[in-house]
PDB file of C-alpha atoms and ligand atoms in Angstrom:
ATOM      1  CA  UNK A  13     101.128  96.137  95.280  1.00 91.00           C
ATOM      2  CA  UNK A  14     101.693  96.577  91.554  1.00 95.00           C
ATOM      3  CA  UNK A  15      99.402  98.947  89.653  1.00 97.00           C
ATOM      4  CA  UNK A  16      97.831  96.087  87.695  1.00 98.00           C
ATOM      5  CA  UNK A  17      96.824  94.377  90.945  1.00 98.00           C
ATOM      6  CA  UNK A  18      94.498  97.288  91.713  1.00 98.00           C
ATOM      7  CA  UNK A  19      92.373  96.507  88.666  1.00 98.00           C
ATOM      8  CA  UNK A  20      89.351  94.247  89.185  1.00 98.00           C
ATOM      9  CA  UNK A  21      87.608  93.313  85.947  1.00 98.00           C
ATOM     10  CA  UNK A  22      83.826  92.943  86.144  1.00 98.00           C
ATOM     11  CA  UNK A  23      82.852  89.791  84.246  1.00 98.00           C
ATOM     12  CA  UNK A  24      79.276  90.907  83.582  1.00 95.00           C
ATOM     13  CA  UNK A  25      78.443  88.070  81.209  1.00 93.00           C
ATOM     14  CA  UNK A  26      76.473  84.876  81.728  1.00 87.00           C
ATOM     15  CA  UNK A  27      78.309  82.697  79.296  1.00 93.00           C
ATOM     16  CA  UNK A  28      81.173  80.638  80.733  1.00 96.00           C
ATOM     17  CA  UNK A  29      83.009  80.481  77.423  1.00 97.00           C
ATOM     18  CA  UNK A  30      83.013  84.232  77.015  1.00 96.00           C
ATOM     19  CA  UNK A  31      84.062  84.710  80.640  1.00 98.00           C
ATOM     20  CA  UNK A  32      86.910  82.226  80.360  1.00 98.00           C
ATOM     21  CA  UNK A  33      88.113  83.778  77.113  1.00 98.00           C
ATOM     22  CA  UNK A  34      88.389  87.117  78.923  1.00 98.00           C
ATOM     23  CA  UNK A  35      90.135  85.514  81.901  1.00 98.00           C
ATOM     24  CA  UNK A  36      92.636  83.864  79.567  1.00 98.00           C
ATOM     25  CA  UNK A  37      93.447  87.186  77.927  1.00 98.00           C
ATOM     26  CA  UNK A  38      93.533  89.222  81.125  1.00 98.00           C
ATOM     27  CA  UNK A  39      94.800  87.085  84.024  1.00 98.00           C
ATOM     28  CA  UNK A  40      98.373  88.316  83.649  1.00 98.00           C
ATOM     29  CA  UNK A  41      97.340  91.972  83.431  1.00 98.00           C
ATOM     30  CA  UNK A  42      94.830  92.544  86.253  1.00 98.00           C
ATOM     31  CA  UNK A  43      94.462  91.832  89.969  1.00 98.00           C
ATOM     32  CA  UNK A  44      91.167  89.958  90.072  1.00 98.00           C
ATOM     33  CA  UNK A  45      87.906  89.127  88.311  1.00 98.00           C
ATOM     34  CA  UNK A  46      84.565  90.179  89.729  1.00 98.00           C
ATOM     35  CA  UNK A  47      82.010  87.395  89.428  1.00 98.00           C
ATOM     36  CA  UNK A  48      78.571  88.809  90.166  1.00 97.00           C
ATOM     37  CA  UNK A  49      75.161  87.247  90.512  1.00 95.00           C
ATOM     38  CA  UNK A  50      74.743  86.987  86.741  1.00 94.00           C
ATOM     39  CA  UNK A  51      77.762  84.789  86.049  1.00 97.00           C
ATOM     40  CA  UNK A  52      77.682  82.897  89.368  1.00 97.00           C
ATOM     41  CA  UNK A  53      74.017  81.976  88.987  1.00 95.00           C
ATOM     42  CA  UNK A  54      74.534  80.985  85.389  1.00 95.00           C
ATOM     43  CA  UNK A  55      77.631  78.802  85.766  1.00 96.00           C
ATOM     44  CA  UNK A  56      77.738  77.998  89.490  1.00 96.00           C
ATOM     45  CA  UNK A  57      80.729  77.789  91.832  1.00 96.00           C
ATOM     46  CA  UNK A  58      82.710  75.979  89.171  1.00 97.00           C
ATOM     47  CA  UNK A  59      83.379  79.372  87.600  1.00 97.00           C
ATOM     48  CA  UNK A  60      85.582  80.210  90.606  1.00 97.00           C
ATOM     49  CA  UNK A  61      87.665  77.051  90.149  1.00 97.00           C
ATOM     50  CA  UNK A  62      88.005  77.647  86.429  1.00 98.00           C
ATOM     51  CA  UNK A  63      89.253  81.194  86.945  1.00 98.00           C
ATOM     52  CA  UNK A  64      91.759  79.916  89.515  1.00 97.00           C
ATOM     53  CA  UNK A  65      92.948  77.303  87.039  1.00 97.00           C
ATOM     54  CA  UNK A  66      93.892  80.126  84.652  1.00 97.00           C
ATOM     55  CA  UNK A  67      95.770  81.986  87.396  1.00 97.00           C
ATOM     56  CA  UNK A  68      93.107  84.610  88.187  1.00 98.00           C
ATOM     57  CA  UNK A  69      91.835  85.694  91.604  1.00 98.00           C
ATOM     58  CA  UNK A  70      88.089  85.934  92.225  1.00 98.00           C
ATOM     59  CA  UNK A  71      86.030  88.690  93.802  1.00 98.00           C
ATOM     60  CA  UNK A  72      82.686  86.960  94.490  1.00 98.00           C
ATOM     61  CA  UNK A  73      80.278  89.899  94.412  1.00 98.00           C
ATOM     62  CA  UNK A  74      77.251  88.032  95.717  1.00 98.00           C
ATOM     63  CA  UNK A  75      76.110  90.738  98.167  1.00 98.00           C
ATOM     64  CA  UNK A  76      75.038  88.406 100.964  1.00 98.00           C
ATOM     65  CA  UNK A  77      72.219  89.736 103.154  1.00 98.00           C
ATOM     66  CA  UNK A  78      70.383  87.310 105.433  1.00 98.00           C
ATOM     67  CA  UNK A  79      70.237  86.206 109.060  1.00 98.00           C
ATOM     68  CA  UNK A  80      73.677  85.798 110.694  1.00 98.00           C
ATOM     69  CA  UNK A  81      73.686  81.990 110.643  1.00 98.00           C
ATOM     70  CA  UNK A  82      72.906  81.830 106.926  1.00 98.00           C
ATOM     71  CA  UNK A  83      75.472  84.440 105.921  1.00 98.00           C
ATOM     72  CA  UNK A  84      78.067  82.731 108.133  1.00 98.00           C
ATOM     73  CA  UNK A  85      77.473  79.449 106.309  1.00 97.00           C
ATOM     74  CA  UNK A  86      77.694  81.055 102.875  1.00 98.00           C
ATOM     75  CA  UNK A  87      80.864  82.916 103.912  1.00 98.00           C
ATOM     76  CA  UNK A  88      82.493  79.657 104.957  1.00 97.00           C
ATOM     77  CA  UNK A  89      81.693  78.113 101.578  1.00 96.00           C
ATOM     78  CA  UNK A  90      83.061  81.145  99.726  1.00 97.00           C
ATOM     79  CA  UNK A  91      86.224  80.955 101.838  1.00 96.00           C
ATOM     80  CA  UNK A  92      86.644  77.260 101.028  1.00 95.00           C
ATOM     81  CA  UNK A  93      86.334  78.062  97.330  1.00 96.00           C
ATOM     82  CA  UNK A  94      89.423  80.233  97.744  1.00 96.00           C
ATOM     83  CA  UNK A  95      87.861  83.550  96.730  1.00 97.00           C
ATOM     84  CA  UNK A  96      90.062  86.612  97.167  1.00 98.00           C
ATOM     85  CA  UNK A  97      87.186  88.936  98.148  1.00 98.00           C
ATOM     86  CA  UNK A  98      83.448  88.749  98.573  1.00 98.00           C
ATOM     87  CA  UNK A  99      80.602  91.087  99.503  1.00 98.00           C
ATOM     88  CA  UNK A 100      77.930  91.289 102.171  1.00 98.00           C
ATOM     89  CA  UNK A 101      75.407  94.088 102.728  1.00 98.00           C
ATOM     90  CA  UNK A 102      76.331  96.212 105.754  1.00 98.00           C
ATOM     91  CA  UNK A 103      72.574  96.761 106.150  1.00 96.00           C
ATOM     92  CA  UNK A 104      72.397  93.139 107.339  1.00 97.00           C
ATOM     93  CA  UNK A 105      73.787  94.464 110.622  1.00 97.00           C
ATOM     94  CA  UNK A 106      76.804  94.058 112.863  1.00 98.00           C
ATOM     95  CA  UNK A 107      75.760  90.610 114.144  1.00 98.00           C
ATOM     96  CA  UNK A 108      75.549  89.309 110.585  1.00 98.00           C
ATOM     97  CA  UNK A 109      79.001  90.618 109.665  1.00 98.00           C
ATOM     98  CA  UNK A 110      80.524  89.356 112.915  1.00 98.00           C
ATOM     99  CA  UNK A 111      79.045  85.912 112.327  1.00 98.00           C
ATOM    100  CA  UNK A 112      80.566  85.906 108.835  1.00 98.00           C
ATOM    101  CA  UNK A 113      83.976  86.992 110.129  1.00 97.00           C
ATOM    102  CA  UNK A 114      83.794  84.355 112.892  1.00 97.00           C
ATOM    103  CA  UNK A 115      82.881  81.630 110.404  1.00 97.00           C
ATOM    104  CA  UNK A 116      85.949  82.426 108.330  1.00 95.00           C
ATOM    105  CA  UNK A 117      88.179  82.594 111.395  1.00 92.00           C
ATOM    106  CA  UNK A 118      86.784  79.404 112.951  1.00 90.00           C
ATOM    107  CA  UNK A 119      87.439  77.624 109.722  1.00 84.00           C
ATOM    108  CA  UNK A 120      91.069  78.690 110.096  1.00 67.00           C
ATOM    109  CA  UNK A 121      91.057  77.408 113.665  1.00 62.00           C
ATOM    110  CA  UNK A 122      89.567  74.063 112.674  1.00 64.00           C
ATOM    111  CA  UNK A 123      92.126  73.668 109.892  1.00 58.00           C
ATOM    112  CA  UNK A 124      95.068  74.384 112.165  1.00 55.00           C
ATOM    113  CA  UNK A 125      93.638  72.057 114.844  1.00 54.00           C
ATOM    114  CA  UNK A 126      93.446  69.244 112.347  1.00 52.00           C
ATOM    115  CA  UNK A 127      96.922  69.962 111.066  1.00 46.00           C
ATOM    116  CA  UNK A 128      95.485  70.677 107.649  1.00 46.00           C
ATOM    117  CA  UNK A 129      97.155  74.071 107.266  1.00 45.00           C
ATOM    118  CA  UNK A 130      99.106  72.965 104.231  1.00 48.00           C
ATOM    119  CA  UNK A 131      96.004  72.559 102.111  1.00 58.00           C
ATOM    120  CA  UNK A 132      94.271  75.616 103.473  1.00 62.00           C
ATOM    121  CA  UNK A 133      93.424  78.499 101.181  1.00 78.00           C
ATOM    122  CA  UNK A 134      93.887  82.115 102.222  1.00 89.00           C
ATOM    123  CA  UNK A 135      90.965  83.859 103.927  1.00 94.00           C
ATOM    124  CA  UNK A 136      88.847  86.078 101.683  1.00 97.00           C
ATOM    125  CA  UNK A 137      88.527  89.792 102.380  1.00 98.00           C
ATOM    126  CA  UNK A 138      84.960  90.482 103.438  1.00 98.00           C
ATOM    127  CA  UNK A 139      83.795  93.735 101.814  1.00 98.00           C
ATOM    128  CA  UNK A 140      80.657  95.506 102.959  1.00 98.00           C
ATOM    129  CA  UNK A 141      78.284  97.196 100.556  1.00 97.00           C
ATOM    130  CA  UNK A 142      77.120 100.379 102.282  1.00 94.00           C
ATOM    131  CA  UNK A 143      74.421 102.371 100.432  1.00 90.00           C
ATOM    132  CA  UNK A 144      73.822 101.257  96.850  1.00 88.00           C
ATOM    133  CA  UNK A 145      74.634 104.111  94.486  1.00 84.00           C
ATOM    134  CA  UNK A 146      71.251 103.562  92.859  1.00 85.00           C
ATOM    135  CA  UNK A 147      69.617 104.830  96.077  1.00 88.00           C
ATOM    136  CA  UNK A 148      69.071 108.584  96.162  1.00 88.00           C
ATOM    137  CA  UNK A 149      68.366 110.972  99.031  1.00 90.00           C
ATOM    138  CA  UNK A 150      64.605 110.799  98.416  1.00 91.00           C
ATOM    139  CA  UNK A 151      64.559 106.991  98.662  1.00 91.00           C
ATOM    140  CA  UNK A 152      66.770 107.099 101.745  1.00 91.00           C
ATOM    141  CA  UNK A 153      64.205 109.271 103.496  1.00 92.00           C
ATOM    142  CA  UNK A 154      60.885 108.113 102.046  1.00 93.00           C
ATOM    143  CA  UNK A 155      61.483 104.382 101.491  1.00 92.00           C
ATOM    144  CA  UNK A 156      64.154 103.467 104.035  1.00 92.00           C
ATOM    145  CA  UNK A 157      62.952 106.046 106.589  1.00 92.00           C
ATOM    146  CA  UNK A 158      66.474 107.324 107.275  1.00 91.00           C
ATOM    147  CA  UNK A 159      65.662 110.992 107.754  1.00 90.00           C
ATOM    148  CA  UNK A 160      67.960 113.903 108.456  1.00 90.00           C
ATOM    149  CA  UNK A 161      71.129 112.179 107.209  1.00 92.00           C
ATOM    150  CA  UNK A 162      73.026 112.639 103.983  1.00 92.00           C
ATOM    151  CA  UNK A 163      73.930 109.560 101.960  1.00 91.00           C
ATOM    152  CA  UNK A 164      77.582 110.189 102.771  1.00 93.00           C
ATOM    153  CA  UNK A 165      76.872 110.226 106.514  1.00 94.00           C
ATOM    154  CA  UNK A 166      75.065 106.902 106.214  1.00 95.00           C
ATOM    155  CA  UNK A 167      77.869 105.430 104.112  1.00 95.00           C
ATOM    156  CA  UNK A 168      80.501 106.452 106.675  1.00 97.00           C
ATOM    157  CA  UNK A 169      78.409 105.168 109.574  1.00 97.00           C
ATOM    158  CA  UNK A 170      77.933 101.793 107.884  1.00 97.00           C
ATOM    159  CA  UNK A 171      81.601 101.619 106.900  1.00 98.00           C
ATOM    160  CA  UNK A 172      82.693 102.139 110.503  1.00 98.00           C
ATOM    161  CA  UNK A 173      80.208  99.559 111.721  1.00 98.00           C
ATOM    162  CA  UNK A 174      81.474  97.126 109.096  1.00 98.00           C
ATOM    163  CA  UNK A 175      85.041  97.714 110.207  1.00 98.00           C
ATOM    164  CA  UNK A 176      84.301  97.066 113.884  1.00 98.00           C
ATOM    165  CA  UNK A 177      82.289  93.980 112.877  1.00 98.00           C
ATOM    166  CA  UNK A 178      85.227  92.335 111.129  1.00 98.00           C
ATOM    167  CA  UNK A 179      84.868  93.455 107.510  1.00 98.00           C
ATOM    168  CA  UNK A 180      88.128  94.123 105.726  1.00 98.00           C
ATOM    169  CA  UNK A 181      86.811  96.922 103.555  1.00 98.00           C
ATOM    170  CA  UNK A 182      83.884  98.460 101.719  1.00 98.00           C
ATOM    171  CA  UNK A 183      82.570  99.044  98.248  1.00 96.00           C
ATOM    172  CA  UNK A 184      81.719 102.682  97.708  1.00 94.00           C
ATOM    173  CA  UNK A 185      81.327 105.240  94.963  1.00 92.00           C
ATOM    174  CA  UNK A 186      84.365 107.361  94.043  1.00 93.00           C
ATOM    175  CA  UNK A 187      82.628 110.297  95.725  1.00 92.00           C
ATOM    176  CA  UNK A 188      82.760 108.589  99.102  1.00 94.00           C
ATOM    177  CA  UNK A 189      86.330 107.289  98.989  1.00 96.00           C
ATOM    178  CA  UNK A 190      87.896 110.208 100.840  1.00 95.00           C
ATOM    179  CA  UNK A 191      85.291 110.264 103.628  1.00 96.00           C
ATOM    180  CA  UNK A 192      85.534 106.485 104.173  1.00 97.00           C
ATOM    181  CA  UNK A 193      89.323 106.607 104.113  1.00 96.00           C
ATOM    182  CA  UNK A 194      89.320 109.426 106.688  1.00 96.00           C
ATOM    183  CA  UNK A 195      86.884 107.554 108.949  1.00 97.00           C
ATOM    184  CA  UNK A 196      88.338 104.040 108.682  1.00 98.00           C
ATOM    185  CA  UNK A 197      92.075 104.622 108.302  1.00 97.00           C
ATOM    186  CA  UNK A 198      94.722 103.400 105.873  1.00 95.00           C
ATOM    187  CA  UNK A 199      94.375  99.634 106.403  1.00 96.00           C
ATOM    188  CA  UNK A 200      90.710  99.346 105.462  1.00 98.00           C
ATOM    189  CA  UNK A 201      90.238  98.290 101.836  1.00 98.00           C
ATOM    190  CA  UNK A 202      88.283 100.715  99.666  1.00 98.00           C
ATOM    191  CA  UNK A 203      86.977  99.274  96.413  1.00 98.00           C
ATOM    192  CA  UNK A 204      85.207 101.471  93.891  1.00 96.00           C
ATOM    193  CA  UNK A 205      83.253 100.990  90.650  1.00 95.00           C
ATOM    194  CA  UNK A 206      82.023 103.850  88.418  1.00 92.00           C
ATOM    195  CA  UNK A 207      85.451 104.139  86.791  1.00 95.00           C
ATOM    196  CA  UNK A 208      85.969 105.428  83.260  1.00 95.00           C
ATOM    197  CA  UNK A 209      89.300 106.183  81.574  1.00 95.00           C
ATOM    198  CA  UNK A 210      89.159 109.465  79.651  1.00 93.00           C
ATOM    199  CA  UNK A 211      89.501 107.538  76.384  1.00 92.00           C
ATOM    200  CA  UNK A 212      86.236 105.615  76.973  1.00 91.00           C
ATOM    201  CA  UNK A 213      82.641 106.924  77.008  1.00 87.00           C
ATOM    202  CA  UNK A 214      80.586 106.883  80.207  1.00 84.00           C
ATOM    203  CA  UNK A 215      78.110 104.156  79.043  1.00 85.00           C
ATOM    204  CA  UNK A 216      75.235 104.220  81.560  1.00 83.00           C
ATOM    205  CA  UNK A 217      77.436 105.305  84.486  1.00 77.00           C
ATOM    206  CA  UNK A 218      76.330 108.761  85.631  1.00 76.00           C
ATOM    207  CA  UNK A 219      78.995 110.032  87.997  1.00 76.00           C
ATOM    208  CA  UNK A 220      82.314 108.721  86.833  1.00 85.00           C
ATOM    209  CA  UNK A 221      85.940 109.049  87.909  1.00 93.00           C
ATOM    210  CA  UNK A 222      89.116 108.172  86.050  1.00 96.00           C
ATOM    211  CA  UNK A 223      91.293 105.304  87.316  1.00 97.00           C
ATOM    212  CA  UNK A 224      94.041 107.744  88.313  1.00 96.00           C
ATOM    213  CA  UNK A 225      91.661 110.040  90.212  1.00 96.00           C
ATOM    214  CA  UNK A 226      90.104 107.119  92.096  1.00 97.00           C
ATOM    215  CA  UNK A 227      93.527 105.952  93.266  1.00 96.00           C
ATOM    216  CA  UNK A 228      94.510 109.532  94.128  1.00 96.00           C
ATOM    217  CA  UNK A 229      91.387 109.785  96.279  1.00 95.00           C
ATOM    218  CA  UNK A 230      92.488 106.682  98.167  1.00 95.00           C
ATOM    219  CA  UNK A 231      90.913 103.677  96.448  1.00 97.00           C
ATOM    220  CA  UNK A 232      92.847 100.421  96.865  1.00 97.00           C
ATOM    221  CA  UNK A 233      91.022  98.633  94.059  1.00 98.00           C
ATOM    222  CA  UNK A 234      89.030  99.873  91.060  1.00 98.00           C
ATOM    223  CA  UNK A 235      86.276  97.791  89.462  1.00 98.00           C
ATOM    224  CA  UNK A 236      86.137  98.193  85.685  1.00 98.00           C
ATOM    225  CA  UNK A 237      83.905  96.359  83.248  1.00 97.00           C
ATOM    226  CA  UNK A 238      83.085  97.604  79.774  1.00 96.00           C
ATOM    227  CA  UNK A 239      86.159  99.785  79.155  1.00 97.00           C
ATOM    228  CA  UNK A 240      88.175  96.547  79.345  1.00 98.00           C
ATOM    229  CA  UNK A 241      85.852  93.701  78.398  1.00 97.00           C
ATOM    230  CA  UNK A 242      84.333  95.496  75.396  1.00 95.00           C
ATOM    231  CA  UNK A 243      87.646  96.881  74.152  1.00 96.00           C
ATOM    232  CA  UNK A 244      88.850  95.558  70.778  1.00 96.00           C
ATOM    233  CA  UNK A 245      91.905  94.254  72.637  1.00 97.00           C
ATOM    234  CA  UNK A 246      91.060  93.800  76.353  1.00 98.00           C
ATOM    235  CA  UNK A 247      94.643  93.140  77.477  1.00 98.00           C
ATOM    236  CA  UNK A 248      95.841  96.391  75.853  1.00 98.00           C
ATOM    237  CA  UNK A 249      93.075  98.328  77.608  1.00 98.00           C
ATOM    238  CA  UNK A 250      94.054  96.806  80.971  1.00 98.00           C
ATOM    239  CA  UNK A 251      97.748  97.583  80.403  1.00 98.00           C
ATOM    240  CA  UNK A 252      96.885 101.162  79.463  1.00 97.00           C
ATOM    241  CA  UNK A 253      94.860 101.603  82.679  1.00 98.00           C
ATOM    242  CA  UNK A 254      97.658 100.106  84.795  1.00 98.00           C
ATOM    243  CA  UNK A 255     100.071 102.573  83.178  1.00 96.00           C
ATOM    244  CA  UNK A 256      97.754 105.450  84.032  1.00 95.00           C
ATOM    245  CA  UNK A 257      97.724 104.592  87.742  1.00 95.00           C
ATOM    246  CA  UNK A 258     101.327 103.428  87.971  1.00 93.00           C
ATOM    247  CA  UNK A 259     102.863 106.636  89.352  1.00 79.00           C
ATOM    248  CA  UNK A 260     100.055 107.355  91.787  1.00 79.00           C
ATOM    249  CA  UNK A 261      99.797 103.835  93.112  1.00 56.00           C
ATOM    250  CA  UNK A 262     103.381 103.589  94.388  1.00 58.00           C
TER     251      UNK A 262
HETATM  252  O1  C5P B 327      81.029  98.142  82.880  1.00 64.43           O
HETATM  253  P1  C5P B 327      81.205  98.919  84.150  1.00 64.43           P
HETATM  254  O2  C5P B 327      82.633  99.413  84.335  1.00 64.43           O
HETATM  255  O3  C5P B 327      80.215 100.035  84.285  1.00 64.43           O
HETATM  256  O4  C5P B 327      80.949  97.869  85.293  1.00 64.43           O
HETATM  257  C1  C5P B 327      80.971  98.252  86.654  1.00 64.43           C
HETATM  258  C2  C5P B 327      80.702  97.081  87.542  1.00 64.43           C
HETATM  259  O5  C5P B 327      80.597  97.572  88.877  1.00 64.43           O
HETATM  260  C3  C5P B 327      79.410  96.345  87.239  1.00 64.43           C
HETATM  261  O6  C5P B 327      79.601  94.981  87.610  1.00 64.43           O
HETATM  262  C4  C5P B 327      78.420  97.017  88.166  1.00 64.43           C
HETATM  263  O7  C5P B 327      77.358  96.164  88.534  1.00 64.43           O
HETATM  264  C5  C5P B 327      79.297  97.319  89.378  1.00 64.43           C
HETATM  265  N1  C5P B 327      78.794  98.406  90.194  1.00 64.43           N
HETATM  266  C6  C5P B 327      78.639  99.687  89.714  1.00 64.43           C
HETATM  267  N2  C5P B 327      78.172 100.667  90.534  1.00 64.43           N
HETATM  268  C7  C5P B 327      77.837 100.378  91.785  1.00 64.43           C
HETATM  269  C8  C5P B 327      77.991  99.105  92.286  1.00 64.43           C
HETATM  270  C9  C5P B 327      78.469  98.116  91.438  1.00 64.43           C
HETATM  271  O8  C5P B 327      78.942  99.969  88.575  1.00 64.43           O
HETATM  272  N3  C5P B 327      77.422 101.341  92.553  1.00 64.43           N
END
């Protein structure tokens, strides 16, 4: 994988024109575009097709969390759209993640049965969200009633459950990369936000890590928004970040 392919740009905008302008400038310089609830709910699934048309890959960060049958159906639709990655909440449970993985696999089976393999898009990587970084130890104990466990223990437990349930990776904070990598092995995708190059301020991110440090810790993909999308020249910012992780990534 080239260094630039590790960069996922967060398109945290709700205006299709602005999003597509960024995609046009950045598609050749980054690995994928993260479409979250804001942009997806504003533009609809057409945003995925439009990004594909400009040569970008899509990380559909829709954080699915529902009964297994519903998440399986949504996963199948996301797969048919040709998304590169998408998210579900590990807290939805092993049955939910297994149903999602089965729905994607069965779709493959149906396609090969019907001889339609030629037109079939690649399966998306299902990523599990473990513990949201906005949740602190107090909330874990008092609101979620998970007592006597550190956040990191819960993250690792959920990551392992996600892995055995068919997820291809997790989203976690830079502080949990090493523990997840140790628990889930080298083939499990670790994707991390909270990234700030040293030449950019922290914005509202509290605990930040540089792109190079995140990759050193074992991240496969880094999610970066404002340091790229708010840069005077977004493509130059993306190229600079790819250069910073180049030596570590290989
Ligand atoms: O602009 P910035 O680089 O802070 O954007 C980071 C992206 O990663 C945003 O889309 C944000 O919602 C997402 N994210 C995050 N921290 C988490 C989970 C997701 O910053 N714990």
